[in-house]
């Protein structure tokens, strides 16, 4: 019985806390409204900006870098108050967190959804509540759900990789593709871009002898590659969809002592991959899918909240789509691009 | 006290059901033979080469070691859903100690495995938490711990020759990981079938009340199997890290399901009281062969998943019929 009472007391305290938060946020909203009337039209608003940030649980390096970069950028800007939510492990959990962010009435929301489709309704709700949503990477299913999208170029990764393979192999050879997680657009696009490029450049000169998913996991990459090595006596190059996963693929090749037979490329742009590329040898290149995009998203959110545009553009508003290029990282430019690594 | 072993022997363990278990093991031998023949026909040399077959054993060794521990857990009518996450946590714990050498790595991994296994054990045996829930909690805690301790980035153990030997070394032509797997299997077999402890484990799973009345220290037995599972986790993490040459917080994803499936198709009962190490071993080999064969054939993943499911179901159905 006493436990029950404690629980009830806790609930009441929580409810009061929430109410208190709500009222203070209302004041915040009033402030920014006041700012709006003060600011001139060309300059937009000024003063501190509150940005809500939501991304799925960081369970790998890239996602960790997304959150880290956003936080670092907010700190660097100084006048941005970033409200982040704890990493949700599924879409429903993230939707709940975004709901709670909406309730706090931030000036803008930066969201990297766990799944674009599943989180579109909650993004739409935020937009309708007058909070501009900056959609990072995984796209919402309707333009009505967000103000601006910034993301990487998955098709571009495949396309760049395909062209790189065509150059390096002179359009002739056996290629293995280790894909990410089957059935998601990231994987499909990275495969499609690669296919299109090698078909267009080389017709049937480059043969994909094996194409298997390893779910972006290094241990899966290891065991899948071990089997593929058994099945194929001559492999000239391996295209992998992810730098972390590629670590396992590299181990499989090196354990089988076949690193001189082939080369390998990654994707993403991790520090470890760039270091390996600098060393030379098996790991020949990677293609950027840079988590710095979350830092850019914070900057965009700040501009949008202040109703400002990008200085270099003629238009007074932030563009509605920005795609970060899939730069090819090789031995030649690895050192220079290292600061972007994660 | 002297009556305890006697009574335990009369409860489920190796009396009547033993015969049934043997039949099931034979059924699985049949499945393995069919898979090998299929592989020989479909893939020929690429499949039959000793290199590939040893590769299958080596790949199976990691989940295999986990499955041996899981057999003891399942024998007590328990379940351990946390072994995959615990492998990641143990690898990372070892990785953090890697600067002090291979032995430090192994000590770190064992310490983490035993610690987390011990937490499971305490919650289940003394906190009376249902195994499913206690280990489900550990499933997420251990993964979180691995990510937190590693700052979400892999730790290279490229310089740890001895750890890497477990992944890449060979003794008389057979990979060291396979030796470890065989040794763990042999030890597990002796422990389960030839010791008083093993009989108690099965007795607790068969009828806990009867075991208690017979004087078996039920809680202590239940406690021990989760710690044992933790020890197997530590061994598996050393094998995996040695193979990958790095400790990563994202490895081991859903290994528990592979381990549980291997135990169950091997013929052990999820309801406890019936357990077979040989069956588990064959179950692990069956999964290893399926995975190997399907990737050799380069089938699309969706076809692989369907095929794998059908084979599991068929293997279990065949066993039922033979019983």
XYZ file of C-alpha atoms in Angstrom:
665
model
C 0.000 0.000 0.000
C 2.738 2.460 0.924
C 4.457 1.769 -2.386
C 1.262 2.662 -4.181
C 1.101 5.917 -2.290
C 4.671 6.767 -3.219
C 3.912 6.082 -6.855
C 0.873 8.354 -6.747
C 2.883 11.082 -5.036
C 5.579 10.769 -7.679
C 3.035 10.993 -10.454
C 1.556 14.141 -8.937
C 4.992 15.704 -8.549
C 5.782 14.852 -12.147
C 2.511 16.273 -13.383
C 3.174 19.500 -11.516
C 6.685 19.631 -12.894
C 5.402 19.212 -16.421
C 2.828 21.934 -15.852
C 5.540 24.229 -14.540
C 7.755 23.502 -17.548
C 4.844 24.170 -19.843
C 4.186 27.580 -18.367
C 7.832 28.629 -18.500
C 7.950 27.565 -22.120
C 4.958 29.725 -22.808
C 6.924 32.680 -21.513
C 9.783 31.698 -23.800
C 7.392 31.675 -26.728
C 6.216 35.150 -25.787
C 9.794 36.397 -25.734
C 10.521 35.198 -29.189
C 7.310 36.756 -30.433
C 8.492 40.039 -28.960
C 11.843 39.563 -30.670
C 10.096 39.065 -33.931
C 8.409 42.423 -33.794
C 11.661 44.132 -32.844
C 13.808 42.590 -35.576
C 13.948 44.164 -38.999
C 12.717 42.147 -41.923
C 16.098 41.778 -43.637
C 17.933 40.730 -40.502
C 15.219 38.380 -39.312
C 15.034 37.638 -35.591
C 18.008 37.730 -33.293
C 18.725 36.535 -29.797
C 19.051 33.003 -28.480
C 17.338 30.196 -30.343
C 16.000 27.016 -28.790
C 16.363 23.969 -31.030
C 14.930 20.551 -30.290
C 17.049 17.668 -31.518
C 15.973 14.067 -31.965
C 17.888 11.146 -33.427
C 17.611 7.393 -32.843
C 19.810 5.668 -30.278
C 23.426 5.874 -31.362
C 24.299 2.236 -31.784
C 27.128 2.768 -34.216
C 29.851 5.270 -34.929
C 28.011 7.214 -37.585
C 24.913 7.830 -35.504
C 27.039 8.702 -32.496
C 28.843 11.290 -34.618
C 25.501 12.752 -35.741
C 24.524 13.576 -32.151
C 28.039 14.620 -31.178
C 28.377 16.982 -34.141
C 24.999 18.585 -33.475
C 25.879 19.194 -29.832
C 29.326 20.526 -30.694
C 27.922 22.911 -33.293
C 25.301 24.264 -30.884
C 27.991 24.869 -28.290
C 30.209 26.557 -30.856
C 27.446 28.891 -31.998
C 26.872 29.970 -28.418
C 23.436 31.476 -28.943
C 21.713 28.138 -29.546
C 20.086 26.215 -26.745
C 19.922 22.596 -27.853
C 17.332 20.350 -26.232
C 18.195 16.754 -27.033
C 16.174 13.684 -26.180
C 17.556 10.360 -25.057
C 18.108 7.951 -27.931
C 15.021 5.961 -28.797
C 15.523 2.450 -30.119
C 12.386 2.312 -32.230
C 10.142 4.642 -34.199
C 7.318 4.653 -31.664
C 9.737 5.650 -28.921
C 11.159 8.431 -31.036
C 7.660 9.675 -31.885
C 6.928 9.966 -28.155
C 10.123 11.919 -27.643
C 9.336 14.290 -30.493
C 5.865 14.800 -28.982
C 7.504 15.880 -25.760
C 9.832 18.187 -27.677
C 6.857 19.772 -29.444
C 5.242 20.364 -26.056
C 8.283 22.423 -25.071
C 7.690 24.724 -28.061
C 11.217 25.114 -29.438
C 11.964 27.588 -32.237
C 12.892 24.734 -34.566
C 13.198 20.958 -34.567
C 16.066 18.972 -36.065
C 15.016 15.371 -36.624
C 16.846 12.361 -37.961
C 14.017 9.836 -37.925
C 14.510 6.164 -37.169
C 12.235 5.554 -40.152
C 11.066 8.378 -42.385
C 7.613 6.952 -43.070
C 6.761 6.033 -39.495
C 7.708 9.431 -38.105
C 6.068 11.562 -40.767
C 2.829 12.091 -38.748
C 4.633 13.496 -35.727
C 6.798 15.728 -37.939
C 3.656 16.961 -39.617
C 2.181 17.705 -36.230
C 5.213 19.830 -35.352
C 4.994 21.694 -38.664
C 1.310 22.352 -38.112
C 2.089 23.639 -34.634
C 4.268 26.256 -36.306
C 7.623 24.694 -35.462
C 9.842 24.409 -38.551
C 11.257 20.901 -38.931
C 14.727 20.291 -40.353
C 14.759 16.750 -41.662
C 18.178 15.109 -41.545
C 19.025 12.281 -43.928
C 16.150 9.783 -43.772
C 13.373 11.615 -45.533
C 9.796 12.078 -44.355
C 7.216 10.790 -46.790
C 5.495 14.117 -47.467
C 6.980 17.576 -48.058
C 4.279 18.965 -45.776
C 6.091 17.449 -42.813
C 9.292 19.460 -43.006
C 10.694 22.841 -43.906
C 14.128 21.708 -45.154
C 15.818 18.409 -45.843
C 19.549 17.907 -45.586
C 21.028 14.506 -46.226
C 23.697 12.402 -47.795
C 23.719 10.889 -51.239
C 23.298 7.131 -51.044
C 22.864 6.718 -54.767
C 25.932 8.951 -55.150
C 28.007 6.590 -52.991
C 27.126 3.712 -55.291
C 27.661 5.844 -58.370
C 31.076 7.134 -57.234
C 32.112 3.649 -56.173
C 31.012 2.179 -59.504
C 33.043 4.747 -61.400
C 36.024 4.188 -59.125
C 35.817 0.437 -59.762
C 35.529 0.986 -63.514
C 38.698 3.117 -63.433
C 40.709 0.880 -61.140
C 39.750 -2.418 -62.765
C 39.830 -1.018 -66.288
C 36.332 -2.438 -66.724
C 37.368 -6.027 -66.206
C 37.129 -8.282 -63.172
C 35.161 -10.105 -60.491
C 33.582 -7.939 -57.842
C 31.930 -8.778 -54.523
C 29.379 -6.463 -52.947
C 28.792 -6.598 -49.182
C 25.555 -4.713 -48.627
C 24.089 -3.105 -45.545
C 20.742 -4.108 -44.094
C 18.462 -5.702 -46.668
C 15.197 -3.952 -47.454
C 16.008 -0.355 -46.515
C 16.464 2.470 -49.010
C 20.061 3.187 -47.950
C 21.086 -0.288 -49.061
C 18.951 -0.324 -52.191
C 20.283 3.041 -53.397
C 23.926 2.183 -52.698
C 23.469 -0.973 -54.760
C 21.495 0.743 -57.522
C 24.028 3.536 -57.988
C 26.878 1.027 -58.147
C 25.042 -1.194 -60.641
C 24.117 1.732 -62.864
C 27.676 3.037 -62.931
C 29.402 -0.254 -63.763
C 26.759 -1.146 -66.362
C 27.020 2.217 -68.036
C 30.802 2.385 -67.997
C 31.666 -1.253 -68.626
C 28.606 -3.063 -69.981
C 29.257 -6.580 -68.639
C 33.000 -6.198 -68.179
C 32.734 -6.098 -64.397
C 30.989 -9.120 -62.995
C 29.376 -9.032 -59.539
C 30.115 -12.615 -58.450
C 28.508 -12.309 -55.032
C 26.133 -9.802 -53.472
C 25.144 -10.406 -49.847
C 23.902 -8.219 -46.999
C 25.811 -8.110 -43.710
C 23.480 -5.711 -41.886
C 26.193 -3.033 -41.323
C 27.692 -5.352 -38.655
C 31.404 -6.230 -38.574
C 30.924 -9.783 -37.287
C 28.318 -10.502 -39.952
C 30.627 -8.990 -42.582
C 33.360 -11.313 -41.385
C 31.393 -14.538 -41.661
C 29.632 -13.620 -44.915
C 32.960 -12.719 -46.535
C 34.570 -15.933 -45.254
C 31.992 -17.946 -47.147
C 32.232 -15.815 -50.265
C 36.009 -16.266 -50.269
C 35.429 -20.016 -50.273
C 33.024 -19.842 -53.188
C 35.151 -17.566 -55.372
C 38.721 -18.350 -56.223
C 39.353 -15.064 -57.993
C 38.056 -11.797 -56.562
C 39.452 -8.507 -57.852
C 37.630 -6.001 -55.688
C 35.100 -5.712 -52.865
C 32.550 -2.909 -52.565
C 31.192 -2.613 -49.026
C 28.365 -0.345 -47.875
C 29.894 0.742 -44.576
C 33.307 1.421 -43.037
C 32.593 -0.241 -39.668
C 31.233 -3.362 -41.346
C 34.186 -3.328 -43.729
C 36.496 -3.925 -40.749
C 35.074 -7.438 -40.498
C 35.354 -7.974 -44.252
C 38.991 -6.856 -44.125
C 39.666 -9.348 -41.309
C 38.155 -12.169 -43.369
C 40.361 -11.320 -46.364
C 43.504 -10.874 -44.290
C 42.846 -14.042 -42.282
C 42.601 -15.920 -45.579
C 45.820 -14.208 -46.665
C 44.257 -12.977 -49.909
C 44.804 -9.238 -49.394
C 47.130 -9.006 -52.410
C 44.538 -10.456 -54.750
C 41.972 -7.667 -54.383
C 41.197 -4.190 -53.138
C 38.293 -2.995 -51.018
C 36.287 0.185 -50.554
C 34.111 1.325 -47.687
C 31.464 3.984 -47.270
C 30.779 6.602 -44.630
C 34.182 8.058 -43.889
C 35.284 6.816 -40.466
C 38.649 7.889 -39.051
C 39.786 4.262 -38.899
C 38.980 3.760 -42.579
C 40.805 6.937 -43.578
C 43.853 5.817 -41.590
C 43.860 2.481 -43.397
C 43.515 4.231 -46.755
C 46.523 6.382 -45.913
C 48.556 3.274 -45.080
C 47.740 1.883 -48.527
C 47.130 -1.764 -49.363
C 43.806 -3.573 -49.277
C 41.628 -0.644 -48.149
C 41.773 1.600 -51.200
C 38.968 4.150 -50.852
C 35.844 5.219 -49.027
C 32.966 7.480 -50.006
C 31.797 10.155 -47.635
C 28.403 10.052 -46.070
C 29.295 12.682 -43.673
C 27.757 13.068 -40.209
C 28.820 16.716 -40.350
C 25.369 17.136 -41.929
C 23.858 17.333 -38.443
C 26.082 20.319 -37.646
C 24.878 21.952 -40.856
C 21.305 21.104 -39.861
C 21.737 22.987 -36.573
C 22.990 26.024 -38.492
C 20.075 25.801 -40.904
C 17.624 25.487 -38.019
C 19.084 28.620 -36.461
C 18.757 30.532 -39.729
C 15.194 29.350 -40.281
C 14.178 30.205 -36.723
C 15.569 33.684 -37.288
C 13.946 33.880 -40.698
C 17.276 34.418 -42.385
C 18.613 32.936 -45.616
C 21.990 31.639 -46.725
C 24.308 34.533 -47.409
C 25.707 33.162 -50.641
C 22.309 32.664 -52.219
C 20.164 35.286 -53.894
C 16.995 33.952 -52.255
C 16.219 35.342 -48.799
C 15.236 31.914 -47.471
C 17.034 28.673 -46.725
C 16.590 26.198 -49.646
C 14.178 23.345 -49.125
C 16.678 20.614 -50.077
C 20.410 20.321 -49.525
C 22.320 17.189 -50.479
C 25.801 16.565 -49.133
C 28.064 15.071 -51.836
C 29.584 11.580 -51.598
C 33.204 12.657 -51.934
C 35.649 9.919 -52.908
C 38.414 9.552 -50.310
C 41.640 7.993 -51.592
C 45.263 7.987 -50.495
C 45.692 11.344 -52.265
C 43.145 13.313 -50.232
C 42.691 11.197 -47.076
C 44.947 13.383 -44.979
C 43.133 16.524 -46.009
C 39.667 15.030 -45.334
C 40.678 13.427 -42.021
C 39.076 16.186 -39.894
C 35.710 15.168 -41.339
C 36.233 11.546 -40.260
C 34.278 10.144 -37.334
C 22.695 -36.131 2.110
C 23.600 -39.484 0.674
C 20.083 -39.919 -0.629
C 20.347 -36.844 -2.823
C 22.247 -38.292 -5.791
C 20.057 -41.381 -5.722
C 16.809 -39.481 -5.989
C 18.237 -37.181 -8.583
C 19.109 -40.173 -10.690
C 15.562 -41.404 -10.530
C 14.109 -38.076 -11.678
C 14.203 -37.318 -15.419
C 17.920 -37.104 -16.328
C 19.385 -40.123 -18.021
C 16.809 -42.806 -17.403
C 13.972 -43.276 -19.873
C 14.129 -39.991 -21.810
C 17.798 -40.667 -22.523
C 16.810 -43.184 -25.153
C 14.535 -40.692 -26.803
C 17.299 -38.149 -26.889
C 19.552 -40.535 -28.742
C 16.923 -41.043 -31.417
C 16.658 -37.290 -31.853
C 20.382 -36.988 -32.155
C 20.345 -39.571 -34.925
C 17.630 -37.638 -36.702
C 19.811 -34.550 -36.672
C 22.755 -36.577 -37.956
C 20.458 -37.353 -40.899
C 19.800 -33.632 -41.426
C 23.521 -32.877 -41.366
C 24.197 -35.667 -43.874
C 21.466 -34.369 -46.187
C 22.949 -30.862 -45.997
C 26.432 -32.143 -46.778
C 25.159 -34.137 -49.766
C 23.180 -31.119 -50.977
C 26.296 -28.997 -50.640
C 28.419 -31.513 -52.538
C 25.897 -31.685 -55.371
C 25.177 -27.949 -55.603
C 28.606 -26.500 -54.940
C 31.051 -29.363 -55.396
C 34.650 -28.544 -54.598
C 33.991 -25.096 -53.121
C 31.816 -26.723 -50.452
C 33.663 -30.001 -49.901
C 37.165 -28.591 -49.557
C 38.572 -29.185 -46.090
C 39.249 -25.476 -45.988
C 35.554 -24.706 -46.333
C 34.365 -27.414 -43.947
C 36.851 -26.286 -41.313
C 35.622 -22.771 -42.023
C 32.093 -23.872 -41.205
C 33.297 -25.300 -37.897
C 35.257 -22.153 -37.141
C 32.285 -19.908 -37.883
C 30.094 -22.146 -35.759
C 32.503 -22.089 -32.843
C 31.365 -18.735 -31.451
C 27.638 -19.423 -31.332
C 28.591 -23.040 -30.530
C 30.300 -22.134 -27.264
C 27.301 -19.976 -26.330
C 24.936 -22.836 -27.179
C 26.758 -25.228 -24.844
C 26.236 -22.802 -21.967
C 22.662 -22.263 -23.134
C 22.038 -26.017 -22.960
C 22.672 -25.956 -19.208
C 20.403 -22.926 -18.781
C 17.624 -24.522 -20.810
C 18.059 -27.803 -18.920
C 16.884 -25.966 -15.797
C 13.844 -24.689 -17.742
C 15.508 -21.283 -17.949
C 16.497 -19.082 -20.875
C 19.317 -16.598 -21.431
C 18.407 -13.860 -23.890
C 21.418 -11.754 -23.047
C 24.378 -13.756 -24.363
C 24.755 -11.807 -27.626
C 24.846 -8.436 -25.886
C 27.104 -9.872 -23.201
C 29.583 -10.986 -25.883
C 29.838 -7.355 -27.004
C 30.253 -6.128 -23.412
C 32.893 -8.764 -22.644
C 34.812 -7.939 -25.841
C 34.815 -4.265 -24.966
C 35.849 -4.951 -21.355
C 38.762 -6.950 -22.733
C 39.477 -4.265 -25.314
C 39.766 -1.608 -22.603
C 42.432 -3.718 -20.917
C 44.159 -4.480 -24.220
C 46.988 -2.016 -23.629
C 48.328 -4.369 -20.966
C 48.457 -7.336 -23.316
C 46.567 -10.435 -24.323
C 46.268 -11.871 -20.841
C 44.729 -8.641 -19.587
C 42.256 -8.794 -22.469
C 41.205 -12.296 -21.522
C 40.960 -11.408 -17.841
C 38.835 -8.379 -18.679
C 36.520 -10.405 -20.879
C 36.164 -13.179 -18.281
C 35.557 -10.677 -15.508
C 32.791 -8.968 -17.486
C 31.232 -12.269 -18.562
C 31.178 -13.624 -15.028
C 29.985 -10.322 -13.568
C 27.040 -9.972 -15.957
C 26.252 -13.689 -15.749
C 26.370 -13.309 -11.972
C 23.867 -10.454 -12.084
C 21.511 -12.617 -14.158
C 22.088 -15.478 -11.740
C 21.414 -13.400 -8.642
C 18.262 -11.843 -10.058
C 16.878 -15.205 -11.127
C 17.988 -17.509 -8.309
C 17.663 -15.157 -5.365
C 15.548 -12.259 -6.667
C 13.044 -14.733 -8.144
C 12.793 -12.784 -11.377
C 11.537 -14.880 -14.299
C 14.583 -15.814 -16.454
C 12.963 -14.391 -19.590
C 12.606 -10.959 -17.968
C 15.882 -10.914 -16.054
C 17.918 -11.776 -19.140
C 15.825 -9.495 -21.340
C 16.842 -6.689 -18.997
C 20.459 -7.804 -19.302
C 20.041 -7.969 -23.092
C 19.586 -4.216 -23.194
C 21.869 -3.375 -20.245
C 24.850 -5.282 -21.613
C 24.485 -3.683 -25.056
C 24.235 -0.260 -23.457
C 27.277 -1.002 -21.328
C 29.262 -2.075 -24.400
C 28.343 1.116 -26.268
C 29.010 3.298 -23.268
C 32.366 1.772 -22.334
C 33.590 1.884 -25.917
C 32.251 5.351 -26.675
C 30.511 3.607 -29.583
C 33.709 3.014 -31.483
C 35.553 -0.258 -32.082
C 38.837 -0.919 -30.262
C 41.637 -2.426 -32.341
C 43.376 -5.458 -30.841
C 45.560 -5.987 -33.889
C 48.716 -6.163 -31.759
C 47.443 -8.810 -29.354
C 49.062 -11.848 -30.974
C 47.682 -14.325 -28.462
C 44.089 -13.120 -28.671
C 44.311 -13.129 -32.450
C 45.680 -16.671 -32.338
C 42.256 -17.779 -31.124
C 40.740 -16.340 -34.267
C 43.363 -17.171 -36.854
C 45.755 -19.754 -35.385
C 45.875 -23.460 -36.173
C 46.973 -26.577 -34.345
C 47.715 -29.589 -36.537
C 45.763 -28.096 -39.395
C 42.647 -27.384 -37.370
C 41.727 -23.790 -36.426
C 42.301 -22.974 -32.764
C 38.724 -21.705 -32.421
C 37.507 -25.174 -33.435
C 39.706 -26.785 -30.769
C 38.228 -24.449 -28.182
C 34.699 -25.271 -29.335
C 35.406 -29.016 -29.235
C 36.988 -28.717 -25.791
C 34.027 -26.744 -24.438
C 31.643 -29.294 -25.948
C 33.562 -32.211 -24.407
C 33.688 -30.504 -21.019
C 29.992 -29.717 -21.260
C 29.203 -33.311 -22.121
C 31.162 -34.672 -19.166
C 29.696 -32.084 -16.823
C 26.121 -32.785 -17.894
C 26.260 -36.558 -18.273
C 28.957 -37.791 -15.963
C 28.798 -35.659 -12.840
C 26.435 -35.280 -9.960
C 26.202 -31.581 -10.819
C 24.875 -32.388 -14.293
C 22.218 -34.677 -12.876
C 21.147 -31.973 -10.453
C 20.873 -29.451 -13.277
C 18.529 -31.708 -15.238
C 16.638 -32.691 -12.091
C 15.964 -29.047 -11.220
C 14.575 -28.465 -14.696
C 12.512 -31.655 -14.659
C 10.790 -31.137 -11.366
C 12.046 -28.416 -9.135
C 9.942 -29.415 -6.152
C 11.056 -33.043 -6.312
C 14.655 -31.938 -6.619
C 14.283 -29.694 -3.588
C 12.723 -32.459 -1.525
C 15.531 -34.761 -2.602
C 17.964 -32.315 -1.096
C 19.265 -30.573 -4.206
C 20.168 -26.974 -3.497
C 17.933 -25.676 -6.236
C 18.834 -22.005 -6.013
C 22.518 -22.731 -6.050
C 22.123 -24.882 -9.180
C 20.070 -22.230 -10.949
C 22.586 -19.580 -9.928
C 25.417 -21.667 -11.327
C 24.010 -22.189 -14.843
C 23.752 -18.433 -15.533
C 27.309 -17.911 -14.327
C 28.326 -20.804 -16.577
C 26.580 -19.053 -19.438
C 28.595 -15.930 -18.578
C 31.828 -17.931 -18.731
C 30.839 -19.239 -22.166
C 30.172 -15.628 -23.191
C 33.711 -14.700 -22.178
C 35.163 -17.588 -24.220
C 33.031 -16.675 -27.238
C 34.073 -13.034 -26.992
C 37.757 -13.990 -27.082
C 37.171 -16.161 -30.175
C 35.187 -13.435 -31.929
C 37.571 -10.604 -31.073
C 40.523 -12.703 -32.168
C 38.848 -13.319 -35.483
C 37.833 -9.678 -36.053
C 41.115 -8.247 -34.744
C 38.997 -5.639 -33.012
C 36.510 -5.385 -30.181
C 33.293 -3.790 -31.359
C 30.234 -2.790 -29.320
C 27.785 -3.803 -32.056
C 28.813 -7.441 -32.466
C 26.871 -10.410 -31.149
C 23.548 -9.097 -32.372
C 20.870 -11.758 -31.684
C 23.398 -14.554 -31.171
C 21.100 -15.739 -28.387
C 18.441 -16.671 -30.914
C 20.909 -18.771 -32.921
C 22.128 -20.430 -29.737
C 18.606 -21.154 -28.476
C 17.535 -22.469 -31.883
C 20.548 -24.789 -32.014
C 19.778 -26.134 -28.536
C 16.142 -26.707 -29.384
C 16.624 -28.379 -32.765
C 19.244 -30.472 -30.994
C 16.464 -31.994 -28.931
C 16.708 -30.318 -25.545
C 13.361 -29.317 -24.112
C 12.569 -25.647 -23.552
C 10.438 -26.861 -20.644
C 13.598 -28.176 -18.972
C 14.503 -31.595 -17.635
C 15.830 -32.912 -20.909
C 19.137 -31.779 -22.352
C 21.670 -33.100 -24.792
C 25.113 -31.686 -25.516
C 25.594 -33.869 -28.603
C 22.256 -32.615 -29.938
C 23.271 -29.021 -29.348
C 26.571 -29.639 -31.125
C 24.740 -31.086 -34.126
C 22.236 -28.223 -34.030
C 25.076 -25.709 -34.190
C 26.676 -27.583 -37.097
C 23.322 -27.694 -38.897
C 23.008 -23.901 -38.721
C 26.617 -23.445 -39.750
C 26.126 -25.643 -42.805
C 22.914 -23.888 -43.822
C 24.489 -20.445 -43.598
C 27.603 -21.594 -45.462
C 25.725 -23.342 -48.225
C 23.270 -20.518 -48.833
C 25.997 -17.855 -49.055
C 28.153 -20.076 -51.277
C 25.197 -20.249 -53.637
C 24.868 -16.452 -53.420
C 21.108 -16.700 -52.991
C 19.304 -13.416 -52.327
C 18.829 -12.854 -48.606
C 15.044 -13.206 -48.701
C 15.353 -16.673 -50.258
C 17.989 -17.554 -47.656
C 15.734 -16.514 -44.807
C 12.818 -18.555 -46.119
C 15.036 -21.571 -46.766
C 16.571 -21.375 -43.306
C 13.150 -21.223 -41.682
C 11.889 -24.180 -43.700
C 14.941 -26.261 -42.792
C 14.551 -25.498 -39.071
C 10.898 -26.441 -39.154
C 11.601 -29.589 -41.152
C 14.393 -30.646 -38.797
C 12.125 -30.328 -35.779
C 9.209 -32.086 -37.520
C 11.399 -35.016 -38.552
C 12.484 -35.423 -34.957
C 8.912 -35.385 -33.687
C 7.951 -38.133 -36.096
C 10.870 -40.322 -35.129
C 9.905 -39.984 -31.525
